[in-house]
Amino acid sequence: MRYGENVLPARRVPSLPIIFLRSLRDPFTAVLACLALVSALVAAWATASVIAVLVVVSCALRAAGEHRADRSAAGLRELVASTATVLRRTDDDAAPVPREVPVDQVVPGDVVRLAPGDLVPADLRLLRATGLTMHQAALTGESAPVLKYPVDEPAAQAPPGAGRAHALDDQDFDRPEVCFQGSSVASGSGTGVVVATGADTRFARADKPHHDDRRTTAFDRSVYGISWILIRFMLLTPPLVLMANAALRGRGLETLPFAVAVAVGLTPEMLPVIVTTTLARGASALARTHQVIVKRLPALHDLGAVDVVCLDKTGTLTQDRPVLDCALDPAGRPDDSVLHWAAVNSLWTLQLAELPGADALDEALLDAAEERLPEDALEYDAVAALPFDPVRRLSTAVVATPRRLGHHTLVVKGAVEDVLERCRLSDEERHRAVAFAGRLAADGLRVLAVALAERPASGRPYTTADERGLTLKGLVGLRDATAESAADALAALGHRGIAVKVLTGDHPGTAARACRELGLDPGEVVTAASLDALSDAEVGELADRSTVFARCSPEQKARIVRALRERGHVTGFLGDGVNDLPALRASDVGICPPEAVDVARETADVVLAAKDLTSLDHAIVAGRGGGATIAGYLRITLSSNLGNVIAMLTAGLLLPFLPMLPAQVLVQNLCFDAAQLAFAYDRPRAAMLRRPLKLQPREVLASVTGFGVINAAADLATFAVLVWAISDTRGETAFHAGWFTENLLTQALVMVLLRTGRGGGIPTTAGVLALTGLLLPLSPLGPLIGMAALPLAYYPLLALVLTLYAAALYWLTRRPRALRP
């Protein structure tokens, strides 16, 4: 085939093995794998095996969660169109006849027919059109249908069949003679020739990501940031232990297993498992209970950190259809008779002109008339109709005048300026009417004027020349219908401490009005064109203090999002169209509603599969819960590990023997690691869910250092107790047992006293861990790993040390926020 199939570039759900291999790129997982390799090289097979199991479990959990999310998102995919009506010849001599062909078989040069509701299968140049208007909101963000009509000399247009050599330019959305793939017919009909298909369409080119669009996310800056700091310490630990033991104790490579064990002791080996399990459980619960699909597991954590949500108006806050807002007489007073005559025009123009369907504005007027007027209010003897055209910008219906035999009434409806030109008005009256319509338009309404004229019945056909000497009846104003759950969603975001920014391609007045209707104060609306003269820093300052940005291009939306991120905000972007793709990629979390175009769903990190936008609030709460669990785990585990490593290194330099054997360190880590699984099932307290939760590496490390020093002090106090309480006959084995017991007991205390949630079985798990520390040295397993029973005098002294340790932890938790878990 010369042009290839008319399909978007292939998007395949990655297989489970591919996702598993990708998860190995996680920095912490990679370092754990390296530690397992080093352990294997020094014949520490048990250590290597345990670390390898942790790596495999973490990667498997992560891969399963993301693969399930990818398949769910793929299930939402909709075709741009399934078939198209194309005029083709059956043979060279035959006349072209309409044929329904699959969209992927449409090629440049095909002539396509369009009818109301049709999705445009490719980029077309119009040859003929009758009252044709298109919905382009998915491409431009403009909620109003756009009028389309053929022109005699299309500017810079590719000839039919030009294909890849003449793809449409980025500025072509304003061209009236071009219909774009991804748009749909709002009203009217048309015929056009295909000028671009497949990857050459404007729709497909908008989906090509820029290399710098997806930047480092909040998850990368927090969890990965902490991980990289720990990785540096882990890599430094083995050589430091080796050098210190060689210099002070004359020990050689025989301490390498101990050095690796110390590095493993500093490592929160369960971090990948806890993070993946916590986020996978949260994502699974969201999909099951609220129909929220999290396609990228770290995005759930990022949702919990979001403090600014930027969103498009059309398709998210509002629907792609207008509703009647007001019907006013020329003095500005409500008058249902204006609605009555406007609906008469809509109904009989549609019926007599044999239009293929009513446009969105006529549908809104007819729906309002059905609700507010008597059932038979629109019943007239219709005479003629002059349909809307883009030149005169109005339509006329002619009906028999009630109770006046031999008279007809012309009902004219259309653009305010064009209707007023045909009315009998003084200059002052015309100026007053124009100003009044301007105020309504500035308030975000689409305004139409309605005028009447009575004529004696005549046998000749009515023409546009009869649209003169009209009497202005009044104005009708229409607004965008708001999404049913949008007001509740905005209120929920505000309650969660999240600022909302509206970035739309729509008119400033339309955007401001929609915000006010939904309870969001628009403030001073910023027109995006004013951003072009500002630096990125100035854009960030303006974005911080402004709520609504109107007339935004896709690139301007992305620039605002990036500027907010540069100012330290964690941003989410909620959008549904092709024009939202750059901003979806530039944000920390890309979110889209269920009606979003296919490429927007593919790009987004989170898909709200339910039509209720309040499901976004549930997703944010789940993200904060997951973030709180991860933060609590990091603070508890790292403080305990840091204290143990400091004490172990100190004791290793002071004692003539190793303070713990590598096997004992491994068993201790295994016990603590198993207990840490309870963190993944912890339920954060309600106070943790009220505000955005950001993991700041410096704050976490400050907290870890404070608690780690207390832990190290307890360990060293235990070291002094052991030196005093243990006789020379029991020596190393009793010392190892005493320190092993104290380490597990302090870790159990840390789990209980520093936990940030409730439930999840942490107290029970900590109790089991404490019993393991007390009983294992006394069991038959104790001698197998080099431990002996302890003298009874040791236990009261250990209880005193633990009591002081618990009191110090309790005191520190009441100190300034930086040290709190």
Coordinates of C-alpha atoms in Angstrom, one line a residue, residues 62-361:
R62 CA 5.4 -4.1 41.0
A63 CA 5.2 -5.8 37.5
A64 CA 1.9 -7.5 38.4
G65 CA 0.3 -4.2 39.6
E66 CA 1.4 -2.2 36.6
H67 CA 0.5 -4.9 34.1
R68 CA -3.0 -5.1 35.6
A69 CA -3.4 -1.3 35.3
D70 CA -2.2 -1.3 31.7
R71 CA -4.7 -3.9 30.7
S72 CA -7.5 -2.0 32.4
A73 CA -6.6 1.2 30.7
A74 CA -6.3 -0.6 27.3
G75 CA -9.9 -1.9 27.9
L76 CA -11.1 1.7 27.9
R77 CA -9.6 2.4 24.4
E78 CA -12.1 3.5 21.8
L79 CA -11.5 3.7 18.1
V80 CA -11.4 7.2 16.6
A81 CA -14.0 5.9 14.2
S82 CA -14.9 2.4 13.0
T83 CA -16.2 3.1 9.4
A84 CA -16.4 6.1 7.1
T85 CA -18.7 6.9 4.1
V86 CA -16.4 7.2 1.1
L87 CA -17.3 7.9 -2.6
R88 CA -15.5 5.4 -4.7
R89 CA -15.8 4.0 -8.2
T90 CA -16.5 0.3 -8.7
D91 CA -14.5 0.6 -12.0
D92 CA -12.9 3.3 -14.1
D93 CA -16.0 4.1 -16.1
A94 CA -18.6 4.0 -13.3
A95 CA -19.8 7.0 -11.3
P96 CA -18.6 7.3 -7.7
V97 CA -21.0 5.7 -5.2
P98 CA -21.1 5.9 -1.4
R99 CA -19.5 3.0 0.3
E100 CA -18.9 2.2 4.0
V101 CA -15.2 1.3 4.4
P102 CA -13.1 0.6 7.5
V103 CA -11.3 3.7 8.7
D104 CA -7.9 2.1 8.4
Q105 CA -8.5 1.7 4.6
V106 CA -9.1 5.5 4.0
V107 CA -6.3 6.9 1.9
P108 CA -5.3 10.4 0.7
G109 CA -7.5 11.4 -2.3
D110 CA -10.6 9.7 -1.0
V111 CA -13.8 11.8 -0.9
V112 CA -15.6 11.4 2.4
R113 CA -19.2 12.3 3.4
L114 CA -19.9 13.8 6.8
A115 CA -23.2 13.7 8.7
P116 CA -24.2 14.8 12.3
G117 CA -22.5 12.6 14.9
D118 CA -19.8 11.4 12.6
L119 CA -16.2 11.2 13.8
V120 CA -13.8 12.6 11.2
P121 CA -11.6 9.6 10.0
A122 CA -8.7 11.6 8.6
D123 CA -7.7 15.2 7.9
L124 CA -10.0 16.5 5.2
R125 CA -10.3 19.6 2.9
L126 CA -14.0 20.5 2.4
L127 CA -15.5 20.5 -1.1
R128 CA -19.1 21.2 0.0
A129 CA -20.8 21.9 3.3
T130 CA -24.3 22.7 4.5
G131 CA -24.5 24.3 7.9
L132 CA -21.5 22.2 9.0
T133 CA -20.2 22.8 12.5
M134 CA -17.5 20.7 14.2
H135 CA -16.6 19.8 17.8
Q136 CA -12.9 20.5 18.1
A137 CA -12.6 20.6 21.9
A138 CA -10.4 17.5 22.0
L139 CA -7.9 19.3 19.7
T140 CA -8.1 23.0 20.8
G141 CA -10.0 23.1 24.1
E142 CA -12.6 25.5 22.5
S143 CA -16.0 24.3 23.8
A144 CA -18.2 26.0 21.1
P145 CA -18.8 24.1 17.8
V146 CA -16.6 25.6 15.0
L147 CA -18.2 26.6 11.7
K148 CA -16.7 24.9 8.7
Y149 CA -17.2 25.7 5.0
P150 CA -15.2 25.4 1.8
V151 CA -13.2 28.3 0.4
D152 CA -12.2 29.0 -3.1
E153 CA -8.4 29.3 -2.5
P154 CA -7.3 27.3 0.5
A155 CA -4.1 28.7 1.9
A156 CA -1.0 26.5 1.6
Q157 CA -3.1 23.4 1.3
A158 CA -1.7 20.1 0.2
P159 CA -3.2 18.7 -3.0
P160 CA -5.2 15.6 -2.7
G161 CA -3.0 12.6 -2.4
A162 CA 0.0 14.6 -1.3
G163 CA 0.2 12.4 1.9
R164 CA 3.4 12.7 4.0
A165 CA 5.0 15.4 2.0
H166 CA 2.3 18.0 2.8
A167 CA 1.2 17.4 6.4
L168 CA -1.0 20.1 7.9
D169 CA 0.7 22.8 10.0
D170 CA 0.2 23.6 13.7
Q171 CA -1.8 26.8 12.9
D172 CA -4.4 25.1 10.7
F173 CA -7.1 24.7 13.5
D174 CA -8.5 28.1 12.5
R175 CA -8.9 27.2 8.8
P176 CA -12.6 26.9 8.0
E177 CA -12.1 24.5 5.1
V178 CA -10.1 21.8 7.0
C179 CA -11.7 19.1 9.2
F180 CA -9.3 17.3 11.5
Q181 CA -9.2 13.6 12.6
G182 CA -10.4 13.4 16.1
S183 CA -13.1 16.1 15.7
S184 CA -16.8 15.3 15.3
V185 CA -19.7 16.7 13.4
A186 CA -22.0 18.8 15.6
S187 CA -24.5 19.8 13.0
G188 CA -24.9 20.0 9.2
S189 CA -23.3 17.9 6.5
G190 CA -20.3 18.1 4.2
T191 CA -18.1 16.4 1.7
G192 CA -14.3 16.6 1.8
V193 CA -11.2 15.1 0.2
V194 CA -8.7 13.3 2.4
V195 CA -5.3 15.1 2.6
A196 CA -3.6 13.3 5.4
T197 CA -4.0 9.9 7.1
G198 CA -2.4 7.8 9.9
A199 CA 0.8 9.3 11.4
D200 CA 0.6 12.3 9.1
T201 CA -2.6 13.7 10.6
R202 CA -2.6 16.6 13.0
F203 CA -4.2 14.4 15.6
A204 CA -1.3 11.9 15.4
R205 CA 1.4 14.5 15.4
A206 CA 0.0 16.1 18.5
D207 CA 0.6 12.8 20.3
K208 CA 4.4 12.7 19.6
P209 CA 6.0 13.5 23.0
H210 CA 8.8 15.9 23.4
H211 CA 11.9 14.4 25.0
D212 CA 11.9 16.8 27.9
D213 CA 8.2 16.6 28.7
R214 CA 8.2 13.9 31.3
R215 CA 10.5 15.2 34.1
T216 CA 11.5 14.0 37.5
T217 CA 8.3 13.4 39.6
A218 CA 7.7 13.8 43.3
F219 CA 8.3 10.1 43.8
D220 CA 11.7 10.5 42.2
R221 CA 12.6 13.4 44.3
S222 CA 11.5 11.8 47.6
V223 CA 11.8 8.0 47.7
Y224 CA 14.5 7.9 45.1
G225 CA 16.2 10.9 46.6
I226 CA 16.4 9.2 49.9
S227 CA 17.5 6.0 48.2
W228 CA 20.4 7.6 46.5
I229 CA 21.7 9.1 49.7
L230 CA 21.5 5.7 51.3
I231 CA 23.2 4.1 48.3
R232 CA 26.2 6.4 48.8
F233 CA 26.5 5.4 52.5
M234 CA 26.1 1.7 51.6
L235 CA 28.9 1.9 49.0
L236 CA 31.2 3.6 51.5
T237 CA 30.5 1.3 54.4
P238 CA 32.4 -1.9 53.4
P239 CA 35.7 -0.2 52.5
L240 CA 35.5 2.0 55.7
V241 CA 34.9 -1.1 57.8
L242 CA 37.8 -3.0 56.1
M243 CA 40.2 -0.1 56.5
A244 CA 39.2 0.6 60.2
N245 CA 39.6 -3.0 61.2
A246 CA 42.9 -3.3 59.3
A247 CA 44.3 -0.2 60.9
L248 CA 43.2 -0.8 64.5
R249 CA 42.9 -4.5 64.8
G250 CA 45.1 -5.9 62.0
R251 CA 42.3 -7.8 60.5
G252 CA 42.3 -8.5 56.8
L253 CA 39.8 -9.8 54.2
E254 CA 38.3 -12.1 56.8
T255 CA 36.1 -9.1 57.9
L256 CA 34.7 -8.7 54.3
P257 CA 31.6 -10.7 55.1
F258 CA 31.1 -8.7 58.2
A259 CA 31.5 -5.4 56.2
V260 CA 28.9 -6.6 53.7
A261 CA 26.6 -7.6 56.5
V262 CA 27.0 -4.1 58.0
A263 CA 26.1 -2.5 54.6
V264 CA 23.1 -4.8 54.4
G265 CA 22.2 -3.8 58.0
L266 CA 22.1 -0.1 56.9
T267 CA 20.0 -1.0 53.9
P268 CA 16.2 -0.9 54.2
E269 CA 16.0 -4.1 52.2
M270 CA 12.3 -4.2 52.4
L271 CA 11.9 -0.7 50.9
P272 CA 11.1 -1.9 47.3
V273 CA 8.7 -4.5 48.7
I274 CA 6.9 -2.1 51.1
V275 CA 6.7 0.6 48.5
T276 CA 5.4 -1.7 45.8
T277 CA 3.0 -3.6 48.2
T278 CA 1.6 -0.4 49.7
L279 CA 1.0 1.3 46.3
A280 CA -0.3 -1.9 44.6
R281 CA -2.8 -2.4 47.4
G282 CA -4.0 1.2 47.2
A283 CA -4.2 1.0 43.4
S284 CA -6.2 -2.3 43.5
A285 CA -8.6 -0.9 46.1
L286 CA -9.2 2.3 44.0
A287 CA -9.9 0.2 40.8
R288 CA -12.2 -2.1 42.7
T289 CA -14.2 0.5 44.8
H290 CA -13.9 3.8 42.9
Q291 CA -13.1 2.8 39.3
V292 CA -9.8 4.7 39.3
I293 CA -7.1 3.1 37.2
V294 CA -3.5 3.8 38.3
K295 CA -1.3 3.0 35.4
R296 CA 2.0 3.9 37.0
L297 CA 2.3 2.8 40.6
P298 CA 4.6 5.7 41.8
A299 CA 1.9 8.0 40.5
L300 CA -0.3 7.0 43.5
H301 CA 2.4 8.3 45.8
D302 CA 2.6 11.5 43.7
L303 CA -1.1 12.0 44.0
G304 CA -0.7 12.1 47.8
A305 CA 1.9 14.9 47.4
V306 CA -0.1 17.0 44.9
D307 CA -0.7 20.5 46.2
V308 CA -1.8 22.1 42.9
V309 CA -4.3 20.5 40.4
C310 CA -4.4 22.2 37.0
L311 CA -7.3 21.3 34.8
D312 CA -8.9 22.0 31.5
K313 CA -12.4 23.3 31.5
T314 CA -14.1 21.7 28.5
G315 CA -14.8 18.0 29.1
T316 CA -13.7 18.1 32.8
L317 CA -15.6 20.9 34.5
T318 CA -18.1 21.4 31.7
Q319 CA -19.8 19.2 29.1
D320 CA -19.6 19.7 25.4
R321 CA -23.1 21.1 25.2
P322 CA -24.8 24.4 25.9
V323 CA -27.8 25.1 28.1
L324 CA -30.1 28.1 28.2
D325 CA -29.1 30.6 30.8
C326 CA -31.5 33.5 30.2
A327 CA -34.1 34.9 27.8
L328 CA -34.4 38.7 28.1
D329 CA -36.3 41.5 26.4
P330 CA -34.4 44.6 25.0
A331 CA -34.6 46.2 28.4
G332 CA -32.9 43.3 30.1
R333 CA -36.0 41.8 31.8
P334 CA -36.7 38.1 31.8
D335 CA -39.2 37.2 29.1
D336 CA -40.2 33.7 28.1
S337 CA -41.7 35.0 24.9
V338 CA -38.1 35.5 23.6
L339 CA -37.4 31.9 24.3
H340 CA -40.7 31.0 22.6
W341 CA -39.8 32.7 19.3
A342 CA -36.2 31.5 19.4
A343 CA -37.5 27.9 19.7
V344 CA -40.0 28.4 16.9
N345 CA -37.1 29.5 14.7
S346 CA -35.0 26.5 15.7
L347 CA -37.8 23.9 15.2
W348 CA -39.2 25.1 11.9
T349 CA -35.8 25.9 10.3
L350 CA -34.8 22.4 11.1
Q351 CA -38.0 20.9 9.7
L352 CA -38.5 23.0 6.6
A353 CA -34.8 23.4 5.5
E354 CA -34.4 19.6 5.8
L355 CA -31.2 19.9 7.8
P356 CA -29.7 16.6 8.8
G357 CA -29.9 17.6 12.5
A358 CA -30.1 20.4 15.0
D359 CA -26.9 22.1 16.1
A360 CA -26.0 22.3 19.8
L361 CA -27.5 25.8 20.3

